[in-house]
């Protein structure tokens, strides 16, 4: 991969400024609907502008196009997961897994502690399986349904789910980003996790406290909850056995089975459960199929749930809105957004604009505090421009190693800061793969839940504060001591 090192400051800023103006115009004209097409157009046009800047510096269209294709290729794995989650939601509603989660959840969880309990539950599960996406796509769906049943805020609930999911993702040795941050900075994985406790535990503790303080006692009445449960039992056969697809999903991920096949297997397990336990609902979803044999009617219903989700026609307006969702088709707009954003990030990286901007950011570093602040802002900026948390972790991680060494800081400080910023803020950006996934899966706009993702917001702030107060920072000598210890053992 070649990069153009002759980029001038003005040239580097042209596509960035153009994108900012286009996105601002998009939000002004389309408001909350801007992510349903307008933002994608802004990103595609900004990609073209970046390619024109590269062409003015001698880079041909084919090379710029290779950068775009490479950037999009980075997101194909997450895109497959996103599409499979759409399948899973459809069959899990059809088979009764999601209705059962709602039915039993409203019995166990109290509205006054719901937000804090949601964050804690998601954190525990995410630590054990190492995947924020899996937690949001499984437990998160059920918790969002329970919140709707309690008439609680979907935005705050999504913020609590994401806070808990990212706490576990950040501290789990099975997490992709945790391993990537340690590798990018060149540190031991478990040393990296131990060092992250200094920022992660205070951030999450404060977030839990805030969620507990804003717990609501004004949710749905017991009569309304009973009515909902009766509606669920009228539409579905409810039982604890319907939670087995969820248990299977968590078991597969815990055993380090790849995410995509794990979700597909769990979705198909839901399809089998639907045929066994909810055949009437499967037939109803298949529609008027009197010309088909019974077996083919069931296959058609399952097929519809996989590609177009479940549609509830119970007559209960609230229940129908709660359960009518899912299917691979429900994720297509998000896939469109991800592809557009990753194409822009890919051309920025290939043309050297991204590297130029990162190097430019280092020029203003004078102190330890400013170095950590610059790292945080760089990671956030890369999340915005490259639209992918893996790039936001790996690229600054490679580029800032020497800067930390010059400030006599251990690389553990770099790896921790990468997670405190790149990993944590990825879910707060609508066109980032993580933000797009969370929004599509939980059914809440990114900008709506972002103010309530307290853990994700606090982590980079605490990292910056530690930098300026020189608190919980390991010196560079620690790296050599760690290496000597490893060689001895």
Short mmCIF file of C-alpha atoms in Angstrom, two decimals:
data_model
loop_
_atom_site.label_atom_id
_atom_site.label_comp_id
_atom_site.label_asym_id
_atom_site.label_seq_id
_atom_site.Cartn_x
_atom_site.Cartn_y
_atom_site.Cartn_z
CA UNK A 1 0.00 0.00 0.00
CA UNK A 2 1.43 3.35 -1.00
CA UNK A 3 0.76 6.65 0.66
CA UNK A 4 1.19 10.12 -0.77
CA UNK A 5 3.57 12.04 1.46
CA UNK A 6 3.21 15.32 -0.48
CA UNK A 7 -0.17 16.22 1.00
CA UNK A 8 -0.37 19.86 2.06
CA UNK A 9 -2.37 21.09 5.07
CA UNK A 10 -5.01 22.64 2.82
CA UNK A 11 -5.36 19.49 0.72
CA UNK A 12 -5.67 17.29 3.83
CA UNK A 13 -8.44 19.47 5.20
CA UNK A 14 -10.48 19.81 1.99
CA UNK A 15 -12.30 16.41 2.20
CA UNK A 16 -12.70 16.74 5.98
CA UNK A 17 -14.26 20.20 5.81
CA UNK A 18 -16.41 19.13 2.86
CA UNK A 19 -17.73 16.11 4.81
CA UNK A 20 -18.47 18.18 7.93
CA UNK A 21 -20.42 20.73 5.90
CA UNK A 22 -22.34 18.03 4.04
CA UNK A 23 -23.24 16.17 7.24
CA UNK A 24 -24.33 19.42 8.91
CA UNK A 25 -26.53 20.18 5.90
CA UNK A 26 -27.89 16.64 5.98
CA UNK A 27 -28.92 16.91 9.63
CA UNK A 28 -30.40 20.40 9.05
CA UNK A 29 -32.53 19.22 6.11
CA UNK A 30 -33.51 15.73 7.25
CA UNK A 31 -33.13 15.75 11.05
CA UNK A 32 -33.35 12.33 12.67
CA UNK A 33 -33.87 10.74 9.25
CA UNK A 34 -30.46 11.88 7.98
CA UNK A 35 -28.94 8.40 8.42
CA UNK A 36 -31.50 6.92 6.04
CA UNK A 37 -29.80 8.08 2.87
CA UNK A 38 -28.67 11.69 3.23
CA UNK A 39 -25.55 10.91 5.29
CA UNK A 40 -24.62 8.13 2.88
CA UNK A 41 -24.68 10.59 -0.03
CA UNK A 42 -22.51 13.00 1.98
CA UNK A 43 -19.96 10.26 2.64
CA UNK A 44 -19.85 9.08 -0.99
CA UNK A 45 -19.37 12.65 -2.28
CA UNK A 46 -16.65 13.27 0.33
CA UNK A 47 -14.95 10.08 -0.88
CA UNK A 48 -14.93 11.50 -4.41
CA UNK A 49 -13.48 14.79 -3.15
CA UNK A 50 -10.69 12.92 -1.34
CA UNK A 51 -9.93 10.97 -4.52
CA UNK A 52 -9.74 14.27 -6.48
CA UNK A 53 -7.29 15.66 -3.92
CA UNK A 54 -5.17 12.54 -4.36
CA UNK A 55 -5.35 12.89 -8.14
CA UNK A 56 -4.03 16.45 -7.91
CA UNK A 57 -0.99 14.94 -6.16
CA UNK A 58 -0.39 12.35 -8.85
CA UNK A 59 -2.34 9.39 -7.53
CA UNK A 60 -4.50 7.73 -10.17
CA UNK A 61 -8.13 6.76 -9.74
CA UNK A 62 -7.34 3.03 -9.72
CA UNK A 63 -5.09 3.36 -6.67
CA UNK A 64 -7.65 5.52 -4.88
CA UNK A 65 -10.32 2.96 -5.77
CA UNK A 66 -8.13 0.20 -4.33
CA UNK A 67 -8.06 2.18 -1.08
CA UNK A 68 -11.85 2.46 -1.11
CA UNK A 69 -12.24 -1.27 -1.75
CA UNK A 70 -9.73 -2.12 0.99
CA UNK A 71 -11.57 0.15 3.42
CA UNK A 72 -14.90 -1.48 2.64
CA UNK A 73 -13.26 -4.91 2.93
CA UNK A 74 -12.39 -4.14 6.56
CA UNK A 75 -16.10 -3.93 7.31
CA UNK A 76 -17.29 -7.07 5.55
CA UNK A 77 -16.93 -9.19 8.69
CA UNK A 78 -19.01 -6.81 10.82
CA UNK A 79 -21.51 -6.50 7.97
CA UNK A 80 -22.03 -10.26 7.89
CA UNK A 81 -22.58 -10.22 11.65
CA UNK A 82 -25.07 -7.37 11.29
CA UNK A 83 -27.09 -9.23 8.65
CA UNK A 84 -27.06 -12.41 10.72
CA UNK A 85 -28.33 -10.49 13.76
CA UNK A 86 -31.29 -9.39 11.63
CA UNK A 87 -32.02 -13.07 10.96
CA UNK A 88 -31.66 -13.90 14.64
CA UNK A 89 -34.07 -11.19 15.79
CA UNK A 90 -36.69 -12.38 13.32
CA UNK A 91 -36.60 -16.07 14.36
CA UNK A 92 -36.14 -15.35 18.07
CA UNK A 93 -39.33 -13.31 18.11
CA UNK A 94 -41.17 -15.90 16.01
CA UNK A 95 -40.11 -18.83 18.21
CA UNK A 96 -40.96 -16.99 21.43
CA UNK A 97 -37.45 -16.42 22.79
CA UNK A 98 -37.74 -12.61 22.85
CA UNK A 99 -41.35 -12.71 24.14
CA UNK A 100 -40.18 -15.08 26.90
CA UNK A 101 -37.32 -12.74 27.81
CA UNK A 102 -39.84 -9.92 28.12
CA UNK A 103 -42.37 -12.05 30.02
CA UNK A 104 -39.91 -13.20 32.67
CA UNK A 105 -37.90 -9.98 32.67
CA UNK A 106 -40.81 -7.82 33.79
CA UNK A 107 -41.28 -10.20 36.72
CA UNK A 108 -37.66 -10.02 37.86
CA UNK A 109 -36.51 -6.47 37.10
CA UNK A 110 -37.93 -3.52 39.03
CA UNK A 111 -38.34 -0.20 37.15
CA UNK A 112 -36.57 1.72 39.94
CA UNK A 113 -33.30 -0.18 39.37
CA UNK A 114 -33.85 -1.24 35.76
CA UNK A 115 -31.19 0.97 34.12
CA UNK A 116 -28.45 0.07 36.62
CA UNK A 117 -29.43 -3.60 36.58
CA UNK A 118 -29.35 -3.66 32.76
CA UNK A 119 -25.83 -2.19 32.72
CA UNK A 120 -24.62 -4.66 35.37
CA UNK A 121 -26.15 -7.72 33.67
CA UNK A 122 -24.67 -6.76 30.30
CA UNK A 123 -21.27 -6.12 31.90
CA UNK A 124 -21.15 -9.54 33.54
CA UNK A 125 -22.11 -11.39 30.37
CA UNK A 126 -19.78 -9.30 28.17
CA UNK A 127 -16.78 -10.06 30.42
CA UNK A 128 -17.50 -13.76 30.05
CA UNK A 129 -17.89 -13.77 26.25
CA UNK A 130 -15.82 -10.71 25.20
CA UNK A 131 -18.27 -9.28 22.69
CA UNK A 132 -20.27 -6.07 23.05
CA UNK A 133 -22.03 -6.79 19.75
CA UNK A 134 -23.25 -10.21 20.90
CA UNK A 135 -24.52 -8.83 24.20
CA UNK A 136 -26.42 -6.03 22.44
CA UNK A 137 -27.81 -8.43 19.84
CA UNK A 138 -29.06 -10.95 22.42
CA UNK A 139 -29.63 -9.60 25.94
CA UNK A 140 -29.96 -6.08 24.58
CA UNK A 141 -32.97 -6.96 22.46
CA UNK A 142 -34.77 -8.48 25.43
CA UNK A 143 -33.90 -5.59 27.74
CA UNK A 144 -35.18 -3.07 25.19
CA UNK A 145 -38.45 -5.01 25.08
CA UNK A 146 -38.69 -5.05 28.87
CA UNK A 147 -38.02 -1.29 28.96
CA UNK A 148 -40.86 -0.78 26.50
CA UNK A 149 -43.11 -2.89 28.71
CA UNK A 150 -42.24 -0.71 31.70
CA UNK A 151 -42.72 2.43 29.56
CA UNK A 152 -39.13 3.44 30.37
CA UNK A 153 -36.87 5.55 28.16
CA UNK A 154 -35.48 3.53 25.21
CA UNK A 155 -32.57 5.98 24.89
CA UNK A 156 -31.47 5.58 28.52
CA UNK A 157 -31.95 1.81 28.31
CA UNK A 158 -29.78 1.64 25.19
CA UNK A 159 -27.15 3.77 26.96
CA UNK A 160 -27.16 1.35 29.92
CA UNK A 161 -26.90 -1.70 27.65
CA UNK A 162 -23.99 -0.19 25.71
CA UNK A 163 -22.23 0.92 28.90
CA UNK A 164 -22.38 -2.59 30.32
CA UNK A 165 -21.53 -4.29 27.04
CA UNK A 166 -18.44 -2.14 26.50
CA UNK A 167 -17.26 -2.58 30.10
CA UNK A 168 -17.15 -6.33 29.55
CA UNK A 169 -15.77 -6.04 26.05
CA UNK A 170 -12.97 -3.80 27.30
CA UNK A 171 -11.85 -6.03 30.18
CA UNK A 172 -12.36 -9.45 28.63
CA UNK A 173 -9.23 -11.27 27.37
CA UNK A 174 -11.49 -12.72 24.66
CA UNK A 175 -12.31 -9.31 23.18
CA UNK A 176 -10.97 -8.47 19.72
CA UNK A 177 -10.27 -4.83 20.55
CA UNK A 178 -8.56 -5.70 23.84
CA UNK A 179 -6.19 -8.04 22.03
CA UNK A 180 -5.69 -5.54 19.21
CA UNK A 181 -4.84 -2.66 21.56
CA UNK A 182 -2.27 -4.79 23.40
CA UNK A 183 -0.75 -5.94 20.10
CA UNK A 184 -0.71 -2.45 18.55
CA UNK A 185 1.16 -1.02 21.55
CA UNK A 186 3.35 -4.11 21.94
CA UNK A 187 2.41 -5.03 25.53
CA UNK A 188 1.34 -8.17 27.35
CA UNK A 189 -2.42 -8.78 27.15
CA UNK A 190 -3.01 -9.38 30.86
CA UNK A 191 -0.75 -6.50 31.90
CA UNK A 192 -2.85 -4.36 29.57
CA UNK A 193 -6.10 -5.52 31.20
CA UNK A 194 -4.76 -4.95 34.72
CA UNK A 195 -3.61 -1.44 33.80
CA UNK A 196 -7.05 -0.65 32.34
CA UNK A 197 -8.70 -1.27 35.71
CA UNK A 198 -7.44 2.15 36.86
CA UNK A 199 -9.70 3.95 34.39
CA UNK A 200 -12.39 1.33 33.75
CA UNK A 201 -13.56 0.62 37.30
CA UNK A 202 -14.04 4.29 38.31
CA UNK A 203 -15.78 5.09 35.00
CA UNK A 204 -18.21 2.20 35.29
CA UNK A 205 -18.84 2.79 39.01
CA UNK A 206 -19.82 6.38 38.30
CA UNK A 207 -22.00 5.25 35.38
CA UNK A 208 -23.80 2.70 37.59
CA UNK A 209 -24.38 5.37 40.23
CA UNK A 210 -25.89 7.71 37.65
CA UNK A 211 -28.13 4.95 36.27
CA UNK A 212 -29.27 4.13 39.81
CA UNK A 213 -30.05 7.80 40.48
CA UNK A 214 -32.16 8.19 37.36
CA UNK A 215 -34.06 4.93 37.93
CA UNK A 216 -37.74 5.50 37.29
CA UNK A 217 -40.70 4.70 39.52
CA UNK A 218 -43.13 6.11 36.97
CA UNK A 219 -43.22 3.13 34.64
CA UNK A 220 -46.14 0.99 33.68
CA UNK A 221 -48.57 -0.05 36.43
CA UNK A 222 -48.86 -3.68 37.60
CA UNK A 223 -52.18 -3.87 35.78
CA UNK A 224 -50.52 -2.83 32.52
CA UNK A 225 -47.72 -5.36 33.05
CA UNK A 226 -50.26 -8.12 33.69
CA UNK A 227 -52.14 -7.12 30.56
CA UNK A 228 -48.93 -7.31 28.54
CA UNK A 229 -48.10 -10.75 29.92
CA UNK A 230 -51.60 -11.96 29.06
CA UNK A 231 -51.21 -10.62 25.51
CA UNK A 232 -47.88 -12.45 25.21
CA UNK A 233 -49.37 -15.74 26.41
CA UNK A 234 -52.27 -15.28 24.01
CA UNK A 235 -49.93 -14.89 21.04
CA UNK A 236 -47.14 -17.28 22.09
CA UNK A 237 -46.60 -20.44 24.09
CA UNK A 238 -44.34 -19.06 26.84
CA UNK A 239 -41.91 -21.25 28.80
CA UNK A 240 -38.37 -21.28 30.16
CA UNK A 241 -37.36 -23.74 27.45
CA UNK A 242 -37.68 -20.89 24.94
CA UNK A 243 -34.58 -19.29 26.50
CA UNK A 244 -32.43 -22.18 25.23
CA UNK A 245 -31.50 -20.41 21.94
CA UNK A 246 -30.10 -17.55 24.04
CA UNK A 247 -28.18 -20.01 26.24
CA UNK A 248 -26.80 -21.72 23.12
CA UNK A 249 -25.69 -18.40 21.65
CA UNK A 250 -23.83 -17.36 24.80
CA UNK A 251 -22.26 -20.83 25.12
CA UNK A 252 -20.94 -20.78 21.54
CA UNK A 253 -19.38 -17.35 21.94
CA UNK A 254 -17.94 -18.26 25.35
CA UNK A 255 -16.27 -21.25 23.69
CA UNK A 256 -14.69 -18.84 21.17
CA UNK A 257 -16.80 -20.08 18.26
CA UNK A 258 -16.67 -17.37 15.55
CA UNK A 259 -19.42 -14.75 15.89
CA UNK A 260 -21.01 -15.06 12.44
CA UNK A 261 -21.61 -18.84 12.46
CA UNK A 262 -22.61 -18.64 16.15
CA UNK A 263 -25.36 -16.15 15.36
CA UNK A 264 -26.52 -18.05 12.26
CA UNK A 265 -26.68 -21.32 14.23
CA UNK A 266 -28.64 -19.56 16.98
CA UNK A 267 -31.00 -18.02 14.41
CA UNK A 268 -31.63 -21.42 12.82
CA UNK A 269 -32.14 -22.93 16.28
CA UNK A 270 -34.81 -20.29 16.77
CA UNK A 271 -36.34 -21.38 13.46
CA UNK A 272 -36.52 -25.00 14.66
CA UNK A 273 -38.04 -23.88 17.98
CA UNK A 274 -40.62 -21.85 16.07
CA UNK A 275 -41.75 -24.91 14.12
CA UNK A 276 -41.86 -27.03 17.30
CA UNK A 277 -43.44 -24.57 19.73
CA UNK A 278 -45.11 -21.78 17.72
CA UNK A 279 -46.46 -23.45 14.53
CA UNK A 280 -49.56 -21.26 14.45
CA UNK A 281 -47.46 -18.09 14.42
CA UNK A 282 -45.28 -19.53 11.66
CA UNK A 283 -48.33 -20.30 9.54
CA UNK A 284 -49.79 -16.87 10.20
CA UNK A 285 -46.55 -15.21 9.08
CA UNK A 286 -46.57 -17.28 5.89
CA UNK A 287 -49.87 -15.63 4.92
CA UNK A 288 -52.38 -17.10 2.47
CA UNK A 289 -50.60 -20.31 1.44
CA UNK A 290 -53.54 -22.70 1.04
CA UNK A 291 -52.03 -24.08 -2.17
CA UNK A 292 -48.96 -25.30 -0.32
CA UNK A 293 -48.44 -28.44 1.69
CA UNK A 294 -48.22 -27.94 5.46
CA UNK A 295 -44.46 -28.47 5.55
CA UNK A 296 -43.85 -25.88 2.86
CA UNK A 297 -46.08 -23.38 4.69
CA UNK A 298 -43.82 -23.71 7.75
CA UNK A 299 -40.70 -23.33 5.61
CA UNK A 300 -42.16 -20.20 3.99
CA UNK A 301 -42.96 -18.65 7.38
CA UNK A 302 -39.46 -19.32 8.68
CA UNK A 303 -37.94 -17.97 5.48
CA UNK A 304 -39.93 -14.74 5.81
CA UNK A 305 -38.78 -14.31 9.42
CA UNK A 306 -35.16 -14.72 8.33
CA UNK A 307 -35.21 -12.15 5.53
CA UNK A 308 -38.05 -9.81 6.49
CA UNK A 309 -38.52 -10.28 10.23
CA UNK A 310 -41.61 -10.88 12.31
CA UNK A 311 -44.84 -8.90 12.01
CA UNK A 312 -47.22 -8.98 14.96
CA UNK A 313 -50.94 -8.59 14.24
CA UNK A 314 -52.34 -9.24 17.69
CA UNK A 315 -54.55 -6.17 17.74
CA UNK A 316 -52.63 -4.85 20.77
CA UNK A 317 -51.01 -1.71 19.37
CA UNK A 318 -48.20 -1.65 21.92
CA UNK A 319 -47.37 -5.35 21.55
CA UNK A 320 -47.44 -5.12 17.75
CA UNK A 321 -44.97 -2.22 17.81
CA UNK A 322 -42.77 -4.08 20.32
CA UNK A 323 -42.48 -7.32 18.35
CA UNK A 324 -42.69 -6.26 14.69
CA UNK A 325 -39.01 -6.15 13.77
CA UNK A 326 -36.00 -8.12 12.62
CA UNK A 327 -35.03 -9.83 9.40
CA UNK A 328 -31.98 -9.36 7.23
CA UNK A 329 -33.75 -6.61 5.26
CA UNK A 330 -34.02 -4.45 8.41
CA UNK A 331 -30.22 -4.11 8.42
CA UNK A 332 -29.75 -3.04 4.80
CA UNK A 333 -29.84 0.69 5.47
CA UNK A 334 -27.16 0.25 8.14
CA UNK A 335 -25.05 -1.80 5.72
CA UNK A 336 -25.39 1.05 3.20
CA UNK A 337 -24.19 3.53 5.82
CA UNK A 338 -21.23 1.34 6.86
CA UNK A 339 -20.09 0.78 3.26
CA UNK A 340 -20.25 4.52 2.49
CA UNK A 341 -18.33 5.43 5.64
CA UNK A 342 -15.65 2.76 5.25
CA UNK A 343 -15.09 3.77 1.64
CA UNK A 344 -14.33 7.30 2.81
CA UNK A 345 -12.00 6.03 5.54
CA UNK A 346 -10.25 3.74 3.09
CA UNK A 347 -9.44 6.49 0.60
CA UNK A 348 -8.18 8.75 3.40
CA UNK A 349 -5.80 6.03 4.57
CA UNK A 350 -4.59 5.10 1.07
CA UNK A 351 -3.95 8.69 0.01
CA UNK A 352 -1.96 9.48 3.17
CA UNK A 353 -4.40 12.13 4.37
CA UNK A 354 -5.16 10.23 7.58
CA UNK A 355 -1.49 9.67 8.43
CA UNK A 356 -0.74 13.31 7.70
CA UNK A 357 -3.47 14.45 10.08
CA UNK A 358 -2.21 12.10 12.82
CA UNK A 359 1.36 13.38 12.47
CA UNK A 360 0.07 16.94 12.50
CA UNK A 361 -1.70 16.27 15.79
CA UNK A 362 1.59 15.26 17.46
CA UNK A 363 3.26 18.58 16.72
CA UNK A 364 1.36 20.31 19.52
CA UNK A 365 2.33 17.79 22.21
CA UNK A 366 4.31 19.44 25.01
CA UNK A 367 3.48 17.46 28.16
CA UNK A 368 2.28 14.04 29.28
CA UNK A 369 -1.24 15.41 29.68
CA UNK A 370 -1.26 16.88 26.19
CA UNK A 371 0.11 13.61 24.74
CA UNK A 372 -2.71 11.55 26.27
CA UNK A 373 -5.25 14.21 25.26
CA UNK A 374 -3.89 14.13 21.71
CA UNK A 375 -4.10 10.33 21.67
CA UNK A 376 -7.71 10.46 22.83
CA UNK A 377 -8.69 13.10 20.26
CA UNK A 378 -6.80 11.25 17.52
CA UNK A 379 -8.65 8.02 18.25
CA UNK A 380 -12.00 9.81 18.30
CA UNK A 381 -11.13 11.59 15.07
CA UNK A 382 -10.08 8.33 13.43
CA UNK A 383 -13.33 6.74 14.57
CA UNK A 384 -15.17 9.59 12.85
CA UNK A 385 -13.12 9.62 9.64
CA UNK A 386 -12.27 5.94 9.17
CA UNK A 387 -15.60 4.72 10.59
CA UNK A 388 -14.05 1.63 12.16
CA UNK A 389 -12.80 1.06 15.70
CA UNK A 390 -10.11 -1.39 14.61
CA UNK A 391 -8.44 1.29 12.46
CA UNK A 392 -8.89 3.78 15.33
CA UNK A 393 -7.03 1.39 17.65
CA UNK A 394 -4.34 0.07 15.30
CA UNK A 395 -3.24 3.22 13.45
CA UNK A 396 -2.63 5.54 16.45
CA UNK A 397 -1.21 2.56 18.33
CA UNK A 398 1.48 2.11 15.69
CA UNK A 399 2.19 5.82 15.23
CA UNK A 400 2.36 6.97 18.87
CA UNK A 401 4.74 4.37 20.37
CA UNK A 402 7.82 6.60 20.02
CA UNK A 403 6.00 9.63 21.39
CA UNK A 404 5.23 7.75 24.63
CA UNK A 405 8.80 6.51 24.88
CA UNK A 406 10.10 10.10 24.52
CA UNK A 407 7.90 11.12 27.46
CA UNK A 408 9.33 8.23 29.52
CA UNK A 409 5.97 6.46 29.55
CA UNK A 410 5.32 2.73 29.38
CA UNK A 411 3.50 1.49 26.31
CA UNK A 412 0.82 0.22 28.72
CA UNK A 413 -0.31 3.83 29.04
CA UNK A 414 -0.73 3.96 25.27
CA UNK A 415 -2.65 0.67 25.05
CA UNK A 416 -4.97 1.77 27.87
CA UNK A 417 -5.62 5.14 26.25
CA UNK A 418 -6.40 3.45 22.93
CA UNK A 419 -9.16 1.49 24.64
CA UNK A 420 -10.38 4.43 26.72
CA UNK A 421 -10.92 6.45 23.55
CA UNK A 422 -11.04 4.40 20.33
CA UNK A 423 -12.98 1.45 21.72
CA UNK A 424 -15.26 3.51 23.95
CA UNK A 425 -16.33 6.19 21.47
CA UNK A 426 -16.89 3.94 18.44
CA UNK A 427 -20.48 3.28 19.50
CA UNK A 428 -21.21 7.01 19.76
CA UNK A 429 -20.69 7.83 16.07
CA UNK A 430 -23.68 7.07 13.80
CA UNK A 431 -21.70 6.02 10.72
CA UNK A 432 -19.01 4.09 12.57
CA UNK A 433 -19.52 0.33 12.26
CA UNK A 434 -20.19 0.09 16.00
CA UNK A 435 -22.56 3.05 16.21
CA UNK A 436 -24.48 1.86 13.16
CA UNK A 437 -24.71 -1.68 14.57
CA UNK A 438 -25.91 -0.58 18.02
CA UNK A 439 -28.50 1.77 16.55
CA UNK A 440 -29.84 -0.86 14.14
CA UNK A 441 -29.88 -3.65 16.74
CA UNK A 442 -31.38 -1.71 19.65
CA UNK A 443 -33.69 0.41 17.51
CA UNK A 444 -32.53 3.75 18.95
CA UNK A 445 -30.76 6.51 17.02
CA UNK A 446 -27.09 6.89 17.96
CA UNK A 447 -27.42 10.55 18.89
CA UNK A 448 -30.40 9.65 21.10
CA UNK A 449 -28.58 7.07 23.25
CA UNK A 450 -25.11 8.67 23.14
CA UNK A 451 -25.77 11.17 26.00
CA UNK A 452 -26.72 8.21 28.23
CA UNK A 453 -23.80 5.92 27.41
CA UNK A 454 -22.16 7.29 30.55
CA UNK A 455 -19.38 4.72 30.77
CA UNK A 456 -18.32 5.39 27.18
CA UNK A 457 -18.35 9.15 27.76
CA UNK A 458 -16.50 9.05 31.08
CA UNK A 459 -13.63 6.76 30.06
CA UNK A 460 -11.79 9.20 27.76
CA UNK A 461 -12.32 12.07 30.24
CA UNK A 462 -10.81 10.09 33.11
CA UNK A 463 -7.90 9.05 30.86
CA UNK A 464 -7.17 12.71 30.11
CA UNK A 465 -7.45 13.68 33.79
CA UNK A 466 -4.96 10.96 34.76
CA UNK A 467 -2.55 12.35 32.18
CA UNK A 468 -2.59 15.88 33.56
CA UNK A 469 -2.44 14.74 37.20
CA UNK A 470 0.23 12.11 36.44
CA UNK A 471 -1.92 9.53 38.20
CA UNK A 472 -1.74 5.74 37.56
CA UNK A 473 0.88 6.13 34.82
CA UNK A 474 3.63 3.54 34.48
CA UNK A 475 7.15 4.73 33.53
CA UNK A 476 9.00 3.46 30.47
CA UNK A 477 11.29 1.38 32.70
CA UNK A 478 8.32 -0.87 33.42
CA UNK A 479 8.40 -2.15 29.83
CA UNK A 480 11.99 -3.40 30.17
CA UNK A 481 11.29 -4.89 33.60
CA UNK A 482 8.30 -6.69 32.14
CA UNK A 483 10.41 -8.03 29.26
CA UNK A 484 13.18 -9.18 31.63
CA UNK A 485 10.60 -10.91 33.84
CA UNK A 486 9.05 -12.68 30.88
CA UNK A 487 12.46 -13.86 29.67
CA UNK A 488 13.33 -15.17 33.14
CA UNK A 489 10.12 -17.15 33.40
#
